[in-house]
Short mmCIF file of C-alpha atoms in Angstrom, two decimals:
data_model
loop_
_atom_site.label_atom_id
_atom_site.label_comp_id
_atom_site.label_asym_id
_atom_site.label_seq_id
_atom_site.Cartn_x
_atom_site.Cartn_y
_atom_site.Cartn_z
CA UNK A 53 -104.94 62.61 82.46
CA UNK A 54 -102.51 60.74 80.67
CA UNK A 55 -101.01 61.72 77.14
CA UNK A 56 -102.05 60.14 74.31
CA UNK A 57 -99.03 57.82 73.71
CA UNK A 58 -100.36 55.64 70.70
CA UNK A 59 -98.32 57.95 67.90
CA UNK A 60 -95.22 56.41 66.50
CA UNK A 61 -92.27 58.09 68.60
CA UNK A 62 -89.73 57.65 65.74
CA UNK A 63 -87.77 59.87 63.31
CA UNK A 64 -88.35 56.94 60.30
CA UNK A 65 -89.59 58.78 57.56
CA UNK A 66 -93.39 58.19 57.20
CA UNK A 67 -95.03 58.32 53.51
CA UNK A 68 -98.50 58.85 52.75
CA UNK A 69 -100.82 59.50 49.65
CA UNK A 70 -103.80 61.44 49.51
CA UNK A 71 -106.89 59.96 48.13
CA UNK A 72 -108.21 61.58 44.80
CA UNK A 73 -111.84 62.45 46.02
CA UNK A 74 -111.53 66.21 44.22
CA UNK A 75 -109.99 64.06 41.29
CA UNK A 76 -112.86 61.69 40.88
CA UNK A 77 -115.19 64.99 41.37
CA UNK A 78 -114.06 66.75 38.76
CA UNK A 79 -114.56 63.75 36.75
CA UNK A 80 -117.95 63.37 37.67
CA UNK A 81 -117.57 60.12 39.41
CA UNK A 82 -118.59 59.42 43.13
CA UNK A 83 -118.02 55.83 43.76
CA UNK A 84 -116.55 54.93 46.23
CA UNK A 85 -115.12 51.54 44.72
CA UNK A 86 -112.24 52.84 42.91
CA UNK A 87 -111.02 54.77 46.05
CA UNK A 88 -110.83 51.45 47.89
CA UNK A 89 -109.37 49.51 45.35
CA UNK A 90 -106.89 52.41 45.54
CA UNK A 91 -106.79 52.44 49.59
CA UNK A 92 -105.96 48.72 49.09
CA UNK A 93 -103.05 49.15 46.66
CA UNK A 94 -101.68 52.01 48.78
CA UNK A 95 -101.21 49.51 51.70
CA UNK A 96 -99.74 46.88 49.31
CA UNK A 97 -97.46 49.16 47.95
CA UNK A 98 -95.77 50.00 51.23
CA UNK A 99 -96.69 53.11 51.64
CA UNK A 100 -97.73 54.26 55.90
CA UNK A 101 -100.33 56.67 55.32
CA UNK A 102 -103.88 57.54 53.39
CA UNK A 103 -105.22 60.66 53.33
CA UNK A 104 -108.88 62.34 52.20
CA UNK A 105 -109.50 66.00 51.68
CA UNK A 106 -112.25 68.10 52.44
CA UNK A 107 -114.72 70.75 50.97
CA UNK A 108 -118.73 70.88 50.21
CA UNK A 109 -118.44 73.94 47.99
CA UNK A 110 -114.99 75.18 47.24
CA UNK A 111 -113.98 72.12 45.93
CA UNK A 112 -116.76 69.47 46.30
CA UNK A 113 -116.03 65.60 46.75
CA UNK A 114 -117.42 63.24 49.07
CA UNK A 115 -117.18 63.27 52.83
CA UNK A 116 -113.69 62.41 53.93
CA UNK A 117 -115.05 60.88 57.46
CA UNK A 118 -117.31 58.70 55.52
CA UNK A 119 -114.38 57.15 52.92
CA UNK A 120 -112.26 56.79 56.05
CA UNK A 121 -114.40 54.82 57.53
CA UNK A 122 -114.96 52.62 54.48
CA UNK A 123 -111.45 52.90 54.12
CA UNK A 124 -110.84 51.51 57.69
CA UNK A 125 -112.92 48.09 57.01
CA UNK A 126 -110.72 47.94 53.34
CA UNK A 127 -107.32 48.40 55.18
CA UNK A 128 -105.52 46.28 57.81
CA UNK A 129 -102.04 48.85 58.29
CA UNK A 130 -102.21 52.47 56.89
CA UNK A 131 -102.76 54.94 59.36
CA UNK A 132 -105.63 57.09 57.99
CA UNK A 133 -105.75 60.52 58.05
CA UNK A 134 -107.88 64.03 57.00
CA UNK A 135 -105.50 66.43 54.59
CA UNK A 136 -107.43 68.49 56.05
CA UNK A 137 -110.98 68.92 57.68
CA UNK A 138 -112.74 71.91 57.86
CA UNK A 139 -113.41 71.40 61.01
CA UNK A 140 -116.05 74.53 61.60
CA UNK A 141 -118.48 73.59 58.68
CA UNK A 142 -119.36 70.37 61.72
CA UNK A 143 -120.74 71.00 64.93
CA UNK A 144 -118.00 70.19 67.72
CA UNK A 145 -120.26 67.85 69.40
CA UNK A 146 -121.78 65.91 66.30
CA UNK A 147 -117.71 66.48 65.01
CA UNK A 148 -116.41 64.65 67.79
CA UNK A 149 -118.59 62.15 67.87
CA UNK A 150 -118.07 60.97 63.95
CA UNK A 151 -113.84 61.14 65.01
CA UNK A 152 -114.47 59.23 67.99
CA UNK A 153 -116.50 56.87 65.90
CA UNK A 154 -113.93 56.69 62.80
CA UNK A 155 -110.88 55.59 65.20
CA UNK A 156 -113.18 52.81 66.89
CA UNK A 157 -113.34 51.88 63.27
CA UNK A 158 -109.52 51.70 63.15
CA UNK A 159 -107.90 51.92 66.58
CA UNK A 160 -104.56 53.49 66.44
CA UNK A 161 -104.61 54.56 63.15
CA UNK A 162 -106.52 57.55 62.72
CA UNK A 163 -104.47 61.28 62.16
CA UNK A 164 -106.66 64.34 61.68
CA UNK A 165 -105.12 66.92 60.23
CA UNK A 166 -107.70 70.37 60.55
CA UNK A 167 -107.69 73.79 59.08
CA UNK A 168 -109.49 76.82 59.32
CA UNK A 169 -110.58 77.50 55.99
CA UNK A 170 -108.59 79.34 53.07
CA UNK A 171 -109.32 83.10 52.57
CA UNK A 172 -110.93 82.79 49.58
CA UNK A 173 -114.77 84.04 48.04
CA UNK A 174 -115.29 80.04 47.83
CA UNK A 175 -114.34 78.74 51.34
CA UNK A 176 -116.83 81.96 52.64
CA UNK A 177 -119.49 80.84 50.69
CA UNK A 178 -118.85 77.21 52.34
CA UNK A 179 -119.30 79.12 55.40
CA UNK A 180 -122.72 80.60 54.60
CA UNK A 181 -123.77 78.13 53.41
CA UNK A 182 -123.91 76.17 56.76
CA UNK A 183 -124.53 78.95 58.82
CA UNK A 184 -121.23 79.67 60.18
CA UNK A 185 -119.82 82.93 60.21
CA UNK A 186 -116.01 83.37 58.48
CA UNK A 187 -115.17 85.64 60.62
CA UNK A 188 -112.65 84.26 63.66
CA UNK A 189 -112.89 81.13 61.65
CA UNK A 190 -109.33 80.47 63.48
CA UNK A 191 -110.44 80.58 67.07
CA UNK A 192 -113.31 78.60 66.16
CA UNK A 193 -111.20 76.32 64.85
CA UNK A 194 -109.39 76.30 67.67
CA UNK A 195 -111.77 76.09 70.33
CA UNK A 196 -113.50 73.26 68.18
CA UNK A 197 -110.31 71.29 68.74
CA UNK A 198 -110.06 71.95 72.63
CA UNK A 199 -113.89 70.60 72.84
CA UNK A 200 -112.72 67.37 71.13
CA UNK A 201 -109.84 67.36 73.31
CA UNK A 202 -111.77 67.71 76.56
CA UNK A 203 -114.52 64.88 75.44
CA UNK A 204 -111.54 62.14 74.45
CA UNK A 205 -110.31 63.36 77.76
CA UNK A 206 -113.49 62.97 79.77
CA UNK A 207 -113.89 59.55 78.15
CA UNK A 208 -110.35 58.42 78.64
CA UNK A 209 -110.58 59.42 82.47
CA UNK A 210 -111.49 56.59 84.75
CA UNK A 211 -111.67 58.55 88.18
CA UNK A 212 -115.27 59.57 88.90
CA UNK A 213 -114.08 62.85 90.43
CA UNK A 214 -112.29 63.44 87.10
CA UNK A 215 -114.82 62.57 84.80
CA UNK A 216 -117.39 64.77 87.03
CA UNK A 217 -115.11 67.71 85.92
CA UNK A 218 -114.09 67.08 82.44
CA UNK A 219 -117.80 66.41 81.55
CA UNK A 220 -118.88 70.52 81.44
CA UNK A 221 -117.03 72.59 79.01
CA UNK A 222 -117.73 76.54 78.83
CA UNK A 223 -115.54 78.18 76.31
CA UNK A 224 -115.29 80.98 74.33
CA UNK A 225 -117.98 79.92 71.38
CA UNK A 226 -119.02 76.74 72.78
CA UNK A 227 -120.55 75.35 76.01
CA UNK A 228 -121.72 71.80 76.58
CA UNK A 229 -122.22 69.58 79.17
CA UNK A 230 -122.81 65.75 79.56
CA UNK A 231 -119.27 65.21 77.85
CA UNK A 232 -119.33 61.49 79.95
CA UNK A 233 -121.97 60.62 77.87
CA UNK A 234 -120.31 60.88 74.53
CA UNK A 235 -118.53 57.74 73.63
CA UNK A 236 -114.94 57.52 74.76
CA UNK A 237 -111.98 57.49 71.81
CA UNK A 238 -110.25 53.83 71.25
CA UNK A 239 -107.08 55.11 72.61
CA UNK A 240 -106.30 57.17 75.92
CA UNK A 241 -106.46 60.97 74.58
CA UNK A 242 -107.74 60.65 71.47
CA UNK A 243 -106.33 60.57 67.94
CA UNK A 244 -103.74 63.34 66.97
CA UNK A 245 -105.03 66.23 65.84
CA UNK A 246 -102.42 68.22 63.50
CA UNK A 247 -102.79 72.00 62.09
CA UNK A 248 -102.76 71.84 58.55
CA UNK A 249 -101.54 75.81 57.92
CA UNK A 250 -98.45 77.85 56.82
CA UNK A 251 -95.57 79.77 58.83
CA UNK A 252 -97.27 82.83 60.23
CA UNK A 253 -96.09 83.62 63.79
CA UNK A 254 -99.15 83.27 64.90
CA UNK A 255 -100.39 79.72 63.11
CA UNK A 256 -96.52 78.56 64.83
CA UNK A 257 -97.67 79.79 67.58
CA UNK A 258 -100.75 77.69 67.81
CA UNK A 259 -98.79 74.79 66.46
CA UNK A 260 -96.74 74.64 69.39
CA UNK A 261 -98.73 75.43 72.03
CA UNK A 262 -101.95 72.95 70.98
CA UNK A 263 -101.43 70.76 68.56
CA UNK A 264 -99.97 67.04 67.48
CA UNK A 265 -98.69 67.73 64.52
CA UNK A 266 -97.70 70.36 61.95
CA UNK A 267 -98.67 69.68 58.10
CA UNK A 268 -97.94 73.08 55.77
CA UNK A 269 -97.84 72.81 52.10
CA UNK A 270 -94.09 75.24 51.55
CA UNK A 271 -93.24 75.39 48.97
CA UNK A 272 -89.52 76.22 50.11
CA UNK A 273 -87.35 74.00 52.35
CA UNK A 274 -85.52 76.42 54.16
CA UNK A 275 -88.94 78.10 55.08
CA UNK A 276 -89.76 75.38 56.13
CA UNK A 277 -86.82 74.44 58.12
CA UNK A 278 -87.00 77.75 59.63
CA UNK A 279 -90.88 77.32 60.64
CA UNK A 280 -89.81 74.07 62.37
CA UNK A 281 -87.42 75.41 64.40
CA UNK A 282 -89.26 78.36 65.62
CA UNK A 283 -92.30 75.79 66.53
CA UNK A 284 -89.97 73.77 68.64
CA UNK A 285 -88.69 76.99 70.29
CA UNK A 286 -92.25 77.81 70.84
CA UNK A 287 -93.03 74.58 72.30
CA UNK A 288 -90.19 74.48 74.83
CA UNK A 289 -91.39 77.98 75.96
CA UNK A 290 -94.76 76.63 76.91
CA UNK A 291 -93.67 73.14 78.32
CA UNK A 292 -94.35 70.76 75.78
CA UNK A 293 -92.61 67.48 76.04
CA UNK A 294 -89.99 66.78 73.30
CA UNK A 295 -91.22 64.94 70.91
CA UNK A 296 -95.01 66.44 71.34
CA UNK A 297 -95.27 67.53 67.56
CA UNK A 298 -95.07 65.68 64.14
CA UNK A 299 -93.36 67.54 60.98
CA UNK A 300 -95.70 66.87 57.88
CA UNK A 301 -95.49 68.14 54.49
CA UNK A 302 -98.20 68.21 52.26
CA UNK A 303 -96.68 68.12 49.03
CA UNK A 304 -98.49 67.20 44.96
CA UNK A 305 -95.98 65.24 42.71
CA UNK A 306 -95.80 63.84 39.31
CA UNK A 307 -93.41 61.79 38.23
CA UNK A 308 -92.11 61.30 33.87
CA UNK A 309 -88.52 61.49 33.45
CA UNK A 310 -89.32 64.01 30.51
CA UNK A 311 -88.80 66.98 32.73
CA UNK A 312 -91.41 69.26 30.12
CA UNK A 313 -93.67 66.80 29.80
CA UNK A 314 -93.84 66.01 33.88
CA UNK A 315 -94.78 69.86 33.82
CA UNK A 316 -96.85 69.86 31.23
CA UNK A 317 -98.90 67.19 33.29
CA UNK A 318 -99.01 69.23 36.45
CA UNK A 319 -99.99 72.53 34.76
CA UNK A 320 -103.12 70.52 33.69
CA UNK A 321 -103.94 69.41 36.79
CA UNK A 322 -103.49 72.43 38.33
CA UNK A 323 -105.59 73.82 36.02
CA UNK A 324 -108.74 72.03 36.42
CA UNK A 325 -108.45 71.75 40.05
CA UNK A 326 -107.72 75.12 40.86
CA UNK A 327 -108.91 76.77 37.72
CA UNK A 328 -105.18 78.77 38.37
CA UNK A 329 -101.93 78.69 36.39
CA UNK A 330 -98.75 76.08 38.27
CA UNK A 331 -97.20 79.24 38.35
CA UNK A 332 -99.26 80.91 40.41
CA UNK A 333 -99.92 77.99 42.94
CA UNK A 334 -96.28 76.99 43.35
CA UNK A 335 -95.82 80.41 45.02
CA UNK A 336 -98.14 78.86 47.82
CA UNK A 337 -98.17 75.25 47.59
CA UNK A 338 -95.12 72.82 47.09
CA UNK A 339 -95.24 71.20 43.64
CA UNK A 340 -92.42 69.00 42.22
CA UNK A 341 -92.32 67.37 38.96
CA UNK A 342 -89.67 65.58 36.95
CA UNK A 343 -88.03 62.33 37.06
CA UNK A 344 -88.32 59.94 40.19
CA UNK A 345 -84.40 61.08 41.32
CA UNK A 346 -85.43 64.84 40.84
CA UNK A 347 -88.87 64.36 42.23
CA UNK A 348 -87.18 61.99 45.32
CA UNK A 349 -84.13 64.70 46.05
CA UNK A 350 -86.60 67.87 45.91
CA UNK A 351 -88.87 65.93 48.81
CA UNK A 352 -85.50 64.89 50.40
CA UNK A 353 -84.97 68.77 50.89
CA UNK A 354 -87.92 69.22 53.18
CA UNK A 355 -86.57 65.61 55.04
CA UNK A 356 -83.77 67.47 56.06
CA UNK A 357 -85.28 70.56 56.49
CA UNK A 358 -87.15 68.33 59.75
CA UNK A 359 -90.20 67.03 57.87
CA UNK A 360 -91.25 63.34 59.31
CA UNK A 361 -94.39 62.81 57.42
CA UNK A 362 -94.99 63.64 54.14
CA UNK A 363 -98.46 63.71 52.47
CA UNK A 364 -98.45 63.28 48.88
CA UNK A 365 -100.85 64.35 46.24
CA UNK A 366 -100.56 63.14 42.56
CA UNK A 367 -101.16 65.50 40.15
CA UNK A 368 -103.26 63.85 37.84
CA UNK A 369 -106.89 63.34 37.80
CA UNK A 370 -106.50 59.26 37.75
CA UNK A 371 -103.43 58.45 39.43
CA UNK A 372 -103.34 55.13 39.29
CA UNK A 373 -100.13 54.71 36.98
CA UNK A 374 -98.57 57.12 38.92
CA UNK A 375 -99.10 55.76 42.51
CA UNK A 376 -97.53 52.40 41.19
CA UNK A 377 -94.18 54.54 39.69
CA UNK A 378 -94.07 56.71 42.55
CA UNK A 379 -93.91 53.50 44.48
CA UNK A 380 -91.65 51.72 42.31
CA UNK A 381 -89.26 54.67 41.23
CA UNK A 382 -89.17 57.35 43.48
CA UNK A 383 -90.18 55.81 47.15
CA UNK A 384 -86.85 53.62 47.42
CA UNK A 385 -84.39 56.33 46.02
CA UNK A 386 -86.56 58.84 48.66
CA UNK A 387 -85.94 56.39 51.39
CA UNK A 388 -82.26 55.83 50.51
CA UNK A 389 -82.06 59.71 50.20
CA UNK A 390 -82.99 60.34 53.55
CA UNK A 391 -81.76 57.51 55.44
CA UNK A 392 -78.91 59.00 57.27
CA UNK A 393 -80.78 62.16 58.06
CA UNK A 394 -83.68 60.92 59.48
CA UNK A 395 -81.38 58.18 61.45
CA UNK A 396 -79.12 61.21 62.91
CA UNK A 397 -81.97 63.62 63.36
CA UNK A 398 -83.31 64.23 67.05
CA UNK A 399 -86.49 64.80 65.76
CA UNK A 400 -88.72 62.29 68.00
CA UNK A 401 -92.39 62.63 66.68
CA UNK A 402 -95.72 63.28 68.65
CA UNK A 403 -97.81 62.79 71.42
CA UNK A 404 -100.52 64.64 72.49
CA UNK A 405 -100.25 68.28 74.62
CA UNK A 406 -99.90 68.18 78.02
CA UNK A 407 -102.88 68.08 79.91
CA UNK A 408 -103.12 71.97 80.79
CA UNK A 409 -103.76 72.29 76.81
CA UNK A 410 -106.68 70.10 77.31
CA UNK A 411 -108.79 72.51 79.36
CA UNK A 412 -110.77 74.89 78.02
CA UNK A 413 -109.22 78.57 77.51
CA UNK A 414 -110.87 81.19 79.39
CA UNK A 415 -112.77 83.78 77.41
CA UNK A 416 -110.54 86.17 74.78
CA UNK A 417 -107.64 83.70 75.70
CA UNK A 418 -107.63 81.27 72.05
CA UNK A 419 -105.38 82.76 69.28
CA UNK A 420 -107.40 83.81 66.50
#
């Protein structure tokens, strides 16, 4: 089976925003018109990426799969991307099959960035809710991703032998069969398929040994940097091929050159999305505020801690003003910032796993 070789294998610096669909929640307004005017001026603007968020009852918004897709027909260049799906509250199967139909929708450009489900009263209640148990949410997870990975697989195959033994799956959680008949993925392997999680030992672990990319939310650069380079030690130890794994950063910004003001702003926001003090969230999350050259240098930090792709989130409820100044003001000094890093770094970005990572694990064997 052949990798996946449609991600960009380049260490340019890759900038994408994340679409206010909690935003427009909290302000009670679910049209999706105003998100694709925004999609729109995201591409004009120049910036690579666009990103939707997830949640039925933790924080409730509309389906990020389905404004992707809308997305998609509104959008010509971005590469479109989940920040992140909760990829348990889906079946695999009917999972896989809404993916596989997204990136026909946009070939090439779809990124989906999955996580297991914060460990909080809220995210269990999700769980409940849909009749999935919170409990090894993390191997399900996991296990989730290797049944996507074996039906993109089975589709991309074009040996009958192979696609005669691709099309069962027996895991752990999940068995299915008649894989062949799903519909194949637009590109060979599938889209990426990145862990959106912190710096345990055990989420690097996972990182490195089955996943495309890597998109925490530090709030630290040398945390981070240190994260990154145990991953890549991680993924030499089980074979990966350089350049296997993309550095994100998911990272909320807003930009006022009144340095009080700028946090002043963000406190709010934090506020009524989180219904938590900035304080307390930028112990966990990374949060910058201030002028476009301190808002620019502070991402910088994370550039040359090894970050590739960074995922931002503007903290205010209508961002509109702010995606034009981030674009105007901070992008270019961000870009001159990290020029020569990103130019010297050997950081080459990702491909898919090898094809051992694409079978399924025998029982007890998925890190939970």
């Amino acid at each position: 089976m052949s990798p996946n070789t449609d991600h960009t294998s380049s260490n340019t610096l890759k900038v994408g925003i994340l679409l206010p669909t909690r935003e427009a929640a909290i302000r009670g307004n679910f049209s999706v018109a105003p998100l694709l005017d925004l999609a729109q001026r995201v591409e004009e603007l120049g910036f690579d990426s666009l990103w939707a968020g997830d949640s039925l009852f933790a924080r409730p918004r509309l389906d990020p799969l389905i404004v992707l897709a809308a997305c998609a027909g509104a959008t010509r260049r971005v590469t479109l991307g989940t920040a992140a799906l909760t990829a348990a509250l889906r079946h695999p199967l009917i999972g896989v099959n809404m993916l596989t139909s997204l990136e026909h929708a946009a070939p090439g450009r779809l990124r989906i960035g999955v996580g297991s489900g914060f460990p909080v009263p809220e995210s269990e209640h999700e769980f409940g809710s849909v009749g999935i148990p919170f409990a090894r949410r993390t191997a399900r997870l996991d296990e989730t991703v290797r049944l996507w990975k074996r039906v993109w697989a089975c589709g991309s195959a074009t040996d009958p032998a192979a696609v005669r033994n691709l099309a069962d799956y027996q895991g752990t959680l999940w068995a299915a069969d008649s894989l062949d008949r799903l519909p194949g993925p637009a590109t060979p392997g599938g889209p990426g398929v990145w862990l959106a999680a912190g710096a345990t030992p055990r989420v690097l672990s996972r990182v490195a040994k089955f996943y495309d990319g890597w998109l925490p939310f530090l709030p630290d650069p040398a945390e981070y940097r240190a994260a990154w380079d145990r991953i890549r030690e991680f993924a030499d130890e089980a074979g990966r091929p350089a350049g296997a794994i993309e550095p994100g950063l998911y990272a909320t910004v807003y930009v006022d050159g009144d340095r009080a003001r700028a946090e002043a702003r963000l406190e709010e926001y934090v506020q009524g999305y989180y219904g938590r003090s900035l304080e307390f969230m930028s112990a966990i999350q990374a949060y910058g505020h201030g002028s476009p050259e301190q808002c620019a240098h502070w991402l910088a930090g994370f550039v040359e801690a090894g970050a590739r792709q960074l995922v931002l989130r503007i903290g205010a409820l209508d961002p509109v003003g702010q995606l034009d100044l981030i674009a105007r003001e901070l992008l270019p000094v961000l870009r001159e910032a990290t020029a020569k890093t990103t130019a010297a770094a050997a950081l080459p970005t990702s491909s898919a796993p090898p094809a051992s990572a694409l079978e399924p694990a025998p029982a007890g064997s998925i890190h939970a």
